[in-house]
DNA sequence: ATAATAATAGACCGGTCGGTAAAATTAGGC
DNA sequence: GCCTAATTTTACCGACCGGTCTATTATTAT
């Protein structure tokens, strides 16, 4: 619901109704809606981390194939939901960075996770001679994470996978030696 | 207020109080909050168009310098607001694409404007021999618009200009012949 | 068995939301 | 100067918001 309706557009009452959880139970475990969102966000970041391990590290394939597989799988839910959902890190970041310091800090942490995943990946790919050595890993990682977030927004808005495909293919082209 | 608090986070009453406009007057001219947001968005897109004309077309300088000037000026308000505001097209798109078909369509139009500005710019720069000819203008434009949107989110979240600088510099590098 | 604690349950709170109603005021055409 | 239409003003609406409250039921430790 956070993904589809955003933070402010998601009512606690809706969540409770949908999940059949009484209000008292909810507020027994979560001090506030904001705190709940922080937990959901953390869970999502863990999910992304697992994907990174699975496709960027453990997946035994050329580095650029890993890259493609990682993002294709990470972004699968977007098209599957008819472009109603995007990335929680980007969504919370965009919407709440200026309104909730805790959410800003948490999304910032999410971005750091994403960026470091890509940065490490670039460094290892460079060491393996499969990624252009002239690329600064930190800079390239920030740029790729930016492009990913933006392409997700464009995909949602246009209700089309094209921006996602362009993101993956162009990024791969940028990484190629 | 839309830029800082997002669509759903901005109350009509706040807007009316801030602008000292009585409620009746507001609803005399705007059928709904959504319709008002559409008008604000349209105004913002016009603003972007003017910037495009000024810096990408009329500005008599090398193409890559135009590119830098365009985005540096377009993004100035972000840092100036202490990273509390971003891009209305991206913000409305991210937040409302799945919730309001009219807003989705309007933001989609905004993205088309942005994309076509960049695409035309790439084509002209290529004709002038200042932009890498092997780049597909359409694809490059989509990628750059994506990267711009994402870098704005990152900048807001990290409260830092770094993602914006990286966006501009890396994009210029990508465009260079 | 019992006391203490954890968890469930939903009615209830003040406040705000977007939006409406209808009267009061202003402005413009004749 | 007068009628009409445009605009302003504000009180008001039901719905919903996030969050609190108190009572009750499970669970655990003693």
Short mmCIF file of C-alpha atoms (C1' of nucleotides) in Angstrom, two decimals:
data_model
loop_
_atom_site.label_atom_id
_atom_site.label_comp_id
_atom_site.label_asym_id
_atom_site.label_seq_id
_atom_site.Cartn_x
_atom_site.Cartn_y
_atom_site.Cartn_z
CA UNK A 1 0.00 0.00 0.00
CA UNK A 2 2.87 2.37 0.71
CA UNK A 3 4.25 1.58 -2.74
CA UNK A 4 1.02 2.26 -4.52
CA UNK A 5 -0.51 5.09 -2.47
CA UNK A 6 2.69 6.57 -1.05
CA UNK A 7 3.25 7.30 2.61
CA UNK A 8 0.81 10.13 3.10
CA UNK A 9 -1.77 8.51 0.88
CA UNK A 10 -1.82 5.35 2.93
CA UNK A 11 -4.09 5.48 5.95
CA UNK A 12 -3.37 3.43 9.01
CA UNK A 13 -7.02 2.43 9.07
CA UNK A 14 -6.81 1.08 5.55
CA UNK A 15 -3.73 -0.95 6.46
CA UNK A 16 -5.43 -2.35 9.54
CA UNK A 17 -8.58 -3.23 7.66
CA UNK A 18 -6.66 -4.93 4.86
CA UNK A 19 -4.45 -6.90 7.23
CA UNK A 20 -7.26 -7.53 9.74
CA UNK A 21 -5.18 -6.17 12.59
CA UNK A 22 -6.93 -4.25 15.35
CA UNK A 23 -5.72 -0.78 16.04
CA UNK A 24 -4.68 -1.57 19.57
CA UNK A 25 -2.40 -4.32 18.35
CA UNK A 26 -0.79 -2.06 15.80
CA UNK A 27 -0.05 0.69 18.27
CA UNK A 28 1.14 -1.88 20.76
CA UNK A 29 4.04 -2.69 18.45
CA UNK A 30 4.54 0.56 16.55
CA UNK A 31 4.70 3.94 18.25
CA UNK A 32 3.49 5.71 15.12
CA UNK A 33 2.75 5.43 11.44
CA UNK A 34 6.18 6.88 10.78
CA UNK A 35 7.84 4.21 12.86
CA UNK A 36 5.88 1.56 11.03
CA UNK A 37 7.02 2.96 7.71
CA UNK A 38 10.60 2.84 8.93
CA UNK A 39 10.19 -0.86 9.63
CA UNK A 40 8.63 -1.50 6.23
CA UNK A 41 11.44 0.43 4.59
CA UNK A 42 14.10 -1.50 6.46
CA UNK A 43 12.49 -4.73 5.36
CA UNK A 44 12.55 -3.53 1.77
CA UNK A 45 16.20 -2.59 1.96
CA UNK A 46 16.99 -6.08 3.24
CA UNK A 47 15.10 -7.44 0.28
CA UNK A 48 17.23 -5.39 -2.09
CA UNK A 49 20.38 -6.53 -0.33
CA UNK A 50 19.41 -10.17 -0.85
CA UNK A 51 18.81 -9.50 -4.53
CA UNK A 52 22.22 -7.90 -4.76
CA UNK A 53 23.91 -10.87 -3.21
CA UNK A 54 22.01 -13.28 -5.38
CA UNK A 55 22.53 -11.60 -8.73
CA UNK A 56 25.57 -9.35 -8.42
CA UNK A 57 27.77 -11.62 -6.31
CA UNK A 58 26.72 -15.25 -6.33
CA UNK A 59 25.37 -15.44 -9.85
CA UNK A 60 28.13 -17.10 -11.85
CA UNK A 61 27.96 -15.21 -15.12
CA UNK A 62 29.74 -12.36 -16.90
CA UNK A 63 29.48 -9.17 -14.88
CA UNK A 64 27.30 -7.35 -17.32
CA UNK A 65 24.88 -10.28 -17.39
CA UNK A 66 24.71 -10.13 -13.62
CA UNK A 67 23.93 -6.46 -13.82
CA UNK A 68 21.09 -7.05 -16.26
CA UNK A 69 19.68 -9.94 -14.26
CA UNK A 70 19.81 -7.95 -11.05
CA UNK A 71 17.80 -5.03 -12.32
CA UNK A 72 15.44 -7.08 -14.44
CA UNK A 73 14.44 -9.08 -11.41
CA UNK A 74 14.40 -6.14 -9.05
CA UNK A 75 12.09 -4.26 -11.39
CA UNK A 76 9.83 -7.14 -12.29
CA UNK A 77 7.07 -6.12 -9.85
CA UNK A 78 6.73 -2.76 -11.55
CA UNK A 79 5.39 -4.09 -14.83
CA UNK A 80 3.58 -6.90 -13.02
CA UNK A 81 1.59 -4.39 -11.01
CA UNK A 82 0.65 -2.54 -14.17
CA UNK A 83 3.11 0.16 -13.15
CA UNK A 84 1.34 0.97 -9.92
CA UNK A 85 4.35 0.33 -7.69
CA UNK A 86 7.91 1.54 -7.84
CA UNK A 87 10.77 1.60 -5.38
CA UNK A 88 10.00 2.30 -1.74
CA UNK A 89 13.35 3.95 -1.15
CA UNK A 90 12.77 6.38 -3.97
CA UNK A 91 9.14 6.91 -3.10
CA UNK A 92 9.68 7.63 0.58
CA UNK A 93 12.72 9.68 -0.29
CA UNK A 94 10.93 11.83 -2.81
CA UNK A 95 7.87 12.34 -0.65
CA UNK A 96 9.16 12.51 2.90
CA UNK A 97 12.77 13.68 2.80
CA UNK A 98 11.74 17.25 3.54
CA UNK A 99 8.99 16.31 6.01
CA UNK A 100 10.35 13.59 8.24
CA UNK A 101 13.99 13.57 9.31
CA UNK A 102 13.81 9.93 10.41
CA UNK A 103 12.42 8.82 7.07
CA UNK A 104 14.95 10.96 5.26
CA UNK A 105 17.77 9.37 7.19
CA UNK A 106 16.43 5.87 6.61
CA UNK A 107 15.99 6.38 2.88
CA UNK A 108 19.45 7.89 2.80
CA UNK A 109 20.70 4.64 4.29
CA UNK A 110 18.81 2.75 1.61
CA UNK A 111 20.50 4.77 -1.08
CA UNK A 112 23.87 4.14 0.48
CA UNK A 113 23.19 0.40 0.43
CA UNK A 114 22.21 0.54 -3.23
CA UNK A 115 25.14 2.71 -4.17
CA UNK A 116 27.69 0.57 -2.36
CA UNK A 117 26.28 -2.57 -3.93
CA UNK A 118 26.80 -1.10 -7.39
CA UNK A 119 30.13 0.43 -6.51
CA UNK A 120 31.54 -2.84 -5.24
CA UNK A 121 30.14 -4.55 -8.29
CA UNK A 122 31.87 -2.08 -10.61
CA UNK A 123 35.16 -2.48 -8.78
CA UNK A 124 35.05 -6.25 -9.01
CA UNK A 125 33.99 -6.12 -12.64
CA UNK A 126 36.90 -3.82 -13.36
CA UNK A 127 39.29 -6.16 -11.60
CA UNK A 128 37.92 -8.94 -13.78
CA UNK A 129 38.45 -6.81 -16.85
CA UNK A 130 34.77 -6.89 -17.76
CA UNK A 131 33.91 -3.31 -16.88
CA UNK A 132 35.50 -0.21 -18.32
CA UNK A 133 38.45 0.64 -16.11
CA UNK A 134 38.26 4.36 -16.74
CA UNK A 135 34.96 4.60 -14.88
CA UNK A 136 35.12 5.95 -11.36
CA UNK A 137 33.20 3.30 -9.38
CA UNK A 138 31.72 5.71 -6.85
CA UNK A 139 30.61 8.20 -9.48
CA UNK A 140 29.30 5.49 -11.76
CA UNK A 141 27.36 3.93 -8.92
CA UNK A 142 25.67 7.19 -7.96
CA UNK A 143 24.79 7.85 -11.59
CA UNK A 144 23.35 4.39 -12.09
CA UNK A 145 21.28 4.51 -8.92
CA UNK A 146 19.97 7.92 -10.01
CA UNK A 147 19.11 6.64 -13.45
CA UNK A 148 17.36 3.63 -11.95
CA UNK A 149 15.17 5.75 -9.70
CA UNK A 150 14.31 8.12 -12.48
CA UNK A 151 13.53 5.36 -14.93
CA UNK A 152 11.14 3.83 -12.39
CA UNK A 153 9.27 7.12 -12.13
CA UNK A 154 9.11 7.45 -15.89
CA UNK A 155 7.89 3.88 -16.23
CA UNK A 156 5.11 4.50 -13.70
CA UNK A 157 4.09 7.71 -15.37
CA UNK A 158 4.17 6.37 -18.92
CA UNK A 159 2.88 2.97 -17.84
CA UNK A 160 5.57 1.44 -20.01
CA UNK A 161 8.62 -0.75 -19.52
CA UNK A 162 10.55 1.23 -22.06
CA UNK A 163 12.31 3.55 -19.59
CA UNK A 164 13.35 0.51 -17.55
CA UNK A 165 14.72 -1.26 -20.61
CA UNK A 166 16.55 1.86 -21.69
CA UNK A 167 18.00 2.23 -18.22
CA UNK A 168 19.39 -1.30 -18.20
CA UNK A 169 20.70 -1.35 -21.75
CA UNK A 170 22.24 2.12 -21.64
CA UNK A 171 23.83 1.45 -18.27
CA UNK A 172 25.32 -1.75 -19.59
CA UNK A 173 26.66 0.18 -22.56
CA UNK A 174 28.19 2.68 -20.17
CA UNK A 175 29.89 -0.07 -18.17
CA UNK A 176 31.22 -1.94 -21.17
CA UNK A 177 34.93 -1.83 -21.65
CA UNK B 1 4.08 23.91 -1.12
CA UNK B 2 3.41 21.09 -3.56
CA UNK B 3 7.15 20.82 -4.12
CA UNK B 4 8.00 20.63 -0.46
CA UNK B 5 5.04 18.73 0.99
CA UNK B 6 3.98 16.79 -2.10
CA UNK B 7 0.45 16.69 -3.44
CA UNK B 8 -1.22 14.71 -0.70
CA UNK B 9 0.76 16.44 1.99
CA UNK B 10 -0.40 19.87 0.89
CA UNK B 11 -3.76 20.93 2.29
CA UNK B 12 -6.00 23.29 0.44
CA UNK B 13 -6.54 25.15 3.67
CA UNK B 14 -2.81 25.69 4.11
CA UNK B 15 -2.55 27.01 0.57
CA UNK B 16 -5.47 29.38 1.12
CA UNK B 17 -4.10 30.63 4.41
CA UNK B 18 -0.62 31.21 2.95
CA UNK B 19 -1.94 32.98 -0.11
CA UNK B 20 -4.71 34.78 1.77
CA UNK B 21 -7.32 33.51 -0.66
CA UNK B 22 -10.77 32.66 0.68
CA UNK B 23 -12.01 29.18 0.06
CA UNK B 24 -14.97 30.27 -2.00
CA UNK B 25 -12.72 32.16 -4.37
CA UNK B 26 -10.51 29.15 -4.82
CA UNK B 27 -13.37 26.82 -5.61
CA UNK B 28 -14.88 29.42 -7.88
CA UNK B 29 -11.91 29.05 -10.20
CA UNK B 30 -10.79 25.49 -9.55
CA UNK B 31 -13.21 22.57 -9.50
CA UNK B 32 -10.96 20.57 -7.22
CA UNK B 33 -7.55 20.31 -5.63
CA UNK B 34 -6.57 17.95 -8.40
CA UNK B 35 -7.52 20.48 -11.04
CA UNK B 36 -5.54 23.13 -9.23
CA UNK B 37 -2.52 20.86 -9.17
CA UNK B 38 -2.88 20.32 -12.89
CA UNK B 39 -2.72 24.07 -13.41
CA UNK B 40 0.33 24.41 -11.18
CA UNK B 41 1.99 21.56 -13.03
CA UNK B 42 1.26 23.09 -16.40
CA UNK B 43 2.77 26.33 -15.22
CA UNK B 44 5.88 24.48 -14.11
CA UNK B 45 6.23 22.72 -17.45
CA UNK B 46 6.05 26.08 -19.19
CA UNK B 47 8.80 27.26 -16.90
CA UNK B 48 10.97 24.33 -17.90
CA UNK B 49 10.25 24.97 -21.56
CA UNK B 50 11.44 28.55 -21.21
CA UNK B 51 14.64 27.37 -19.56
CA UNK B 52 15.16 24.95 -22.41
CA UNK B 53 14.78 27.65 -25.00
CA UNK B 54 17.03 29.99 -23.10
CA UNK B 55 19.90 27.62 -22.39
CA UNK B 56 19.68 24.79 -24.91
CA UNK B 57 18.71 26.81 -27.98
CA UNK B 58 19.40 30.51 -27.70
CA UNK B 59 22.50 30.33 -25.54
CA UNK B 60 25.39 30.85 -27.94
CA UNK B 61 27.97 28.47 -26.58
CA UNK B 62 29.32 24.97 -27.24
CA UNK B 63 26.57 22.40 -26.90
CA UNK B 64 27.98 20.73 -23.83
CA UNK B 65 28.26 24.09 -22.11
CA UNK B 66 24.61 24.73 -22.90
CA UNK B 67 23.74 21.39 -21.39
CA UNK B 68 25.59 22.19 -18.19
CA UNK B 69 24.13 25.67 -17.95
CA UNK B 70 20.61 24.37 -18.50
CA UNK B 71 20.68 21.85 -15.71
CA UNK B 72 22.70 23.96 -13.33
CA UNK B 73 20.12 26.71 -13.57
CA UNK B 74 17.15 24.38 -13.56
CA UNK B 75 18.42 22.72 -10.41
CA UNK B 76 19.52 25.84 -8.59
CA UNK B 77 16.38 26.03 -6.42
CA UNK B 78 17.09 22.60 -5.01
CA UNK B 79 20.23 23.55 -3.14
CA UNK B 80 18.86 27.03 -2.46
CA UNK B 81 15.90 25.53 -0.61
CA UNK B 82 18.25 23.41 1.48
CA UNK B 83 17.12 20.43 -0.62
CA UNK B 84 13.49 20.73 0.38
CA UNK B 85 12.17 21.00 -3.16
CA UNK B 86 12.73 18.95 -6.26
CA UNK B 87 10.99 18.66 -9.60
CA UNK B 88 7.22 18.91 -9.66
CA UNK B 89 6.96 16.63 -12.67
CA UNK B 90 8.88 13.90 -10.92
CA UNK B 91 7.18 14.48 -7.60
CA UNK B 92 3.63 14.38 -8.92
CA UNK B 93 4.56 11.49 -11.17
CA UNK B 94 6.04 9.43 -8.40
CA UNK B 95 3.25 10.11 -5.97
CA UNK B 96 0.12 10.33 -8.07
CA UNK B 97 0.66 8.29 -11.24
CA UNK B 98 -1.15 5.32 -9.76
CA UNK B 99 -3.81 7.37 -7.98
CA UNK B 100 -4.97 10.05 -10.39
CA UNK B 101 -5.22 9.37 -14.11
CA UNK B 102 -5.39 13.08 -14.92
CA UNK B 103 -2.24 13.83 -12.97
CA UNK B 104 -0.54 10.81 -14.47
CA UNK B 105 -1.37 12.00 -17.95
CA UNK B 106 -0.23 15.52 -17.22
CA UNK B 107 3.07 14.43 -15.73
CA UNK B 108 3.50 12.12 -18.69
CA UNK B 109 3.16 15.19 -20.89
CA UNK B 110 5.76 16.93 -18.77
CA UNK B 111 8.16 14.07 -19.28
CA UNK B 112 7.55 14.15 -23.01
CA UNK B 113 8.40 17.84 -23.06
CA UNK B 114 11.60 17.25 -21.15
CA UNK B 115 12.57 14.27 -23.25
CA UNK B 116 11.93 16.02 -26.56
CA UNK B 117 13.91 19.05 -25.43
CA UNK B 118 16.91 16.85 -24.73
CA UNK B 119 16.40 14.73 -27.82
CA UNK B 120 16.29 17.75 -30.11
CA UNK B 121 19.32 19.13 -28.34
CA UNK B 122 21.25 15.90 -28.89
CA UNK B 123 20.30 15.83 -32.55
CA UNK B 124 21.43 19.39 -33.11
CA UNK B 125 24.62 18.81 -31.16
CA UNK B 126 25.36 15.79 -33.27
CA UNK B 127 24.75 17.75 -36.45
CA UNK B 128 27.22 20.31 -35.12
CA UNK B 129 29.73 17.56 -34.41
CA UNK B 130 29.84 18.37 -30.70
CA UNK B 131 27.94 15.35 -29.43
CA UNK B 132 28.87 11.73 -29.96
CA UNK B 133 27.17 10.63 -33.15
CA UNK B 134 26.79 7.02 -32.10
CA UNK B 135 24.29 7.96 -29.41
CA UNK B 136 20.64 7.33 -30.20
CA UNK B 137 19.04 10.71 -29.42
CA UNK B 138 15.74 9.27 -28.21
CA UNK B 139 17.37 6.67 -26.00
CA UNK B 140 19.92 9.13 -24.71
CA UNK B 141 17.22 11.64 -23.89
CA UNK B 142 15.16 9.14 -21.91
CA UNK B 143 18.23 8.04 -20.01
CA UNK B 144 19.28 11.57 -19.18
CA UNK B 145 15.81 12.58 -18.03
CA UNK B 146 15.72 9.49 -15.84
CA UNK B 147 19.11 10.23 -14.39
CA UNK B 148 18.08 13.80 -13.72
CA UNK B 149 14.97 12.78 -11.82
CA UNK B 150 16.83 10.20 -9.81
CA UNK B 151 19.66 12.55 -8.99
CA UNK B 152 17.15 15.07 -7.68
CA UNK B 153 15.69 12.47 -5.34
CA UNK B 154 19.14 11.49 -4.14
CA UNK B 155 20.09 15.09 -3.60
CA UNK B 156 16.98 15.70 -1.51
CA UNK B 157 17.54 12.58 0.52
CA UNK B 158 21.23 13.14 1.12
CA UNK B 159 20.80 16.90 1.39
CA UNK B 160 23.77 17.26 -0.89
CA UNK B 161 24.50 18.69 -4.33
CA UNK B 162 26.83 15.81 -5.11
CA UNK B 163 24.27 13.67 -6.96
CA UNK B 164 23.32 16.69 -9.08
CA UNK B 165 26.94 17.43 -9.92
CA UNK B 166 27.58 13.81 -10.76
CA UNK B 167 24.50 13.77 -12.96
CA UNK B 168 25.64 16.77 -14.97
CA UNK B 169 29.28 15.79 -15.28
CA UNK B 170 28.65 12.16 -16.10
CA UNK B 171 25.96 13.06 -18.61
CA UNK B 172 28.32 15.47 -20.31
CA UNK B 173 30.92 12.73 -20.44
CA UNK B 174 28.36 10.44 -22.00
CA UNK B 175 27.50 13.02 -24.66
CA UNK B 176 31.09 13.88 -25.52
CA UNK B 177 32.30 12.79 -28.90
"C1'" DA C 1 -3.26 -21.40 41.21
"C1'" DT C 2 -2.05 -16.93 40.80
"C1'" DA C 3 0.12 -12.77 39.82
"C1'" DA C 4 2.23 -10.14 36.23
"C1'" DT C 5 2.80 -9.07 31.67
"C1'" DA C 6 1.83 -9.19 26.74
"C1'" DA C 7 -1.38 -8.73 23.31
"C1'" DT C 8 -6.10 -7.97 21.47
"C1'" DA C 9 -10.04 -5.34 20.70
"C1'" DG C 10 -12.66 -1.49 19.15
"C1'" DA C 11 -14.97 2.62 20.74
"C1'" DC C 12 -13.56 7.10 20.91
"C1'" DC C 13 -10.83 11.65 20.51
"C1'" DG C 14 -9.78 16.31 18.58
"C1'" DG C 15 -8.36 17.94 14.38
"C1'" DT C 16 -8.08 18.33 9.60
"C1'" DC C 17 -9.38 16.91 5.11
"C1'" DG C 18 -11.57 18.31 0.47
"C1'" DG C 19 -15.56 20.32 -0.78
"C1'" DT C 20 -20.40 22.86 -0.45
"C1'" DA C 21 -23.90 26.45 0.50
"C1'" DA C 22 -25.68 30.61 0.49
"C1'" DA C 23 -25.42 35.20 1.56
"C1'" DA C 24 -22.79 39.50 0.76
"C1'" DT C 25 -20.13 42.31 -2.07
"C1'" DT C 26 -18.19 44.05 -6.29
"C1'" DA C 27 -17.96 45.12 -11.24
"C1'" DG C 28 -19.66 45.83 -15.74
"C1'" DG C 29 -23.19 46.72 -19.49
"C1'" DC C 30 -27.07 49.38 -20.63
"C1'" DG D 1 -28.74 54.33 -11.65
"C1'" DC D 2 -29.95 49.62 -12.16
"C1'" DC D 3 -29.91 45.03 -13.25
"C1'" DT D 4 -27.04 41.13 -13.85
"C1'" DA D 5 -23.35 38.33 -13.45
"C1'" DA D 6 -18.89 37.56 -11.43
"C1'" DT D 7 -16.52 37.19 -7.43
"C1'" DT D 8 -15.78 37.12 -2.43
"C1'" DT D 9 -16.65 35.66 2.10
"C1'" DT D 10 -17.25 32.48 5.69
"C1'" DA D 11 -19.84 29.21 8.05
"C1'" DC D 12 -20.53 24.60 7.59
"C1'" DC D 13 -20.53 19.51 6.08
"C1'" DG D 14 -19.55 14.49 6.49
"C1'" DA D 15 -15.57 11.71 6.19
"C1'" DC D 16 -11.44 10.45 7.56
"C1'" DC D 17 -6.94 11.24 9.76
"C1'" DG D 18 -3.37 9.53 13.29
"C1'" DG D 19 -3.52 8.38 17.79
"C1'" DT D 20 -5.44 7.37 22.72
"C1'" DC D 21 -8.10 4.96 26.05
"C1'" DT D 22 -9.77 1.41 28.76
"C1'" DA D 23 -11.39 -3.04 29.13
"C1'" DT D 24 -10.60 -7.69 28.11
"C1'" DT D 25 -8.25 -11.86 26.83
"C1'" DA D 26 -3.88 -14.86 26.29
"C1'" DT D 27 0.38 -16.03 27.82
"C1'" DT D 28 4.08 -16.65 30.85
"C1'" DA D 29 6.59 -17.00 35.29
"C1'" DT D 30 6.33 -18.07 39.95
#
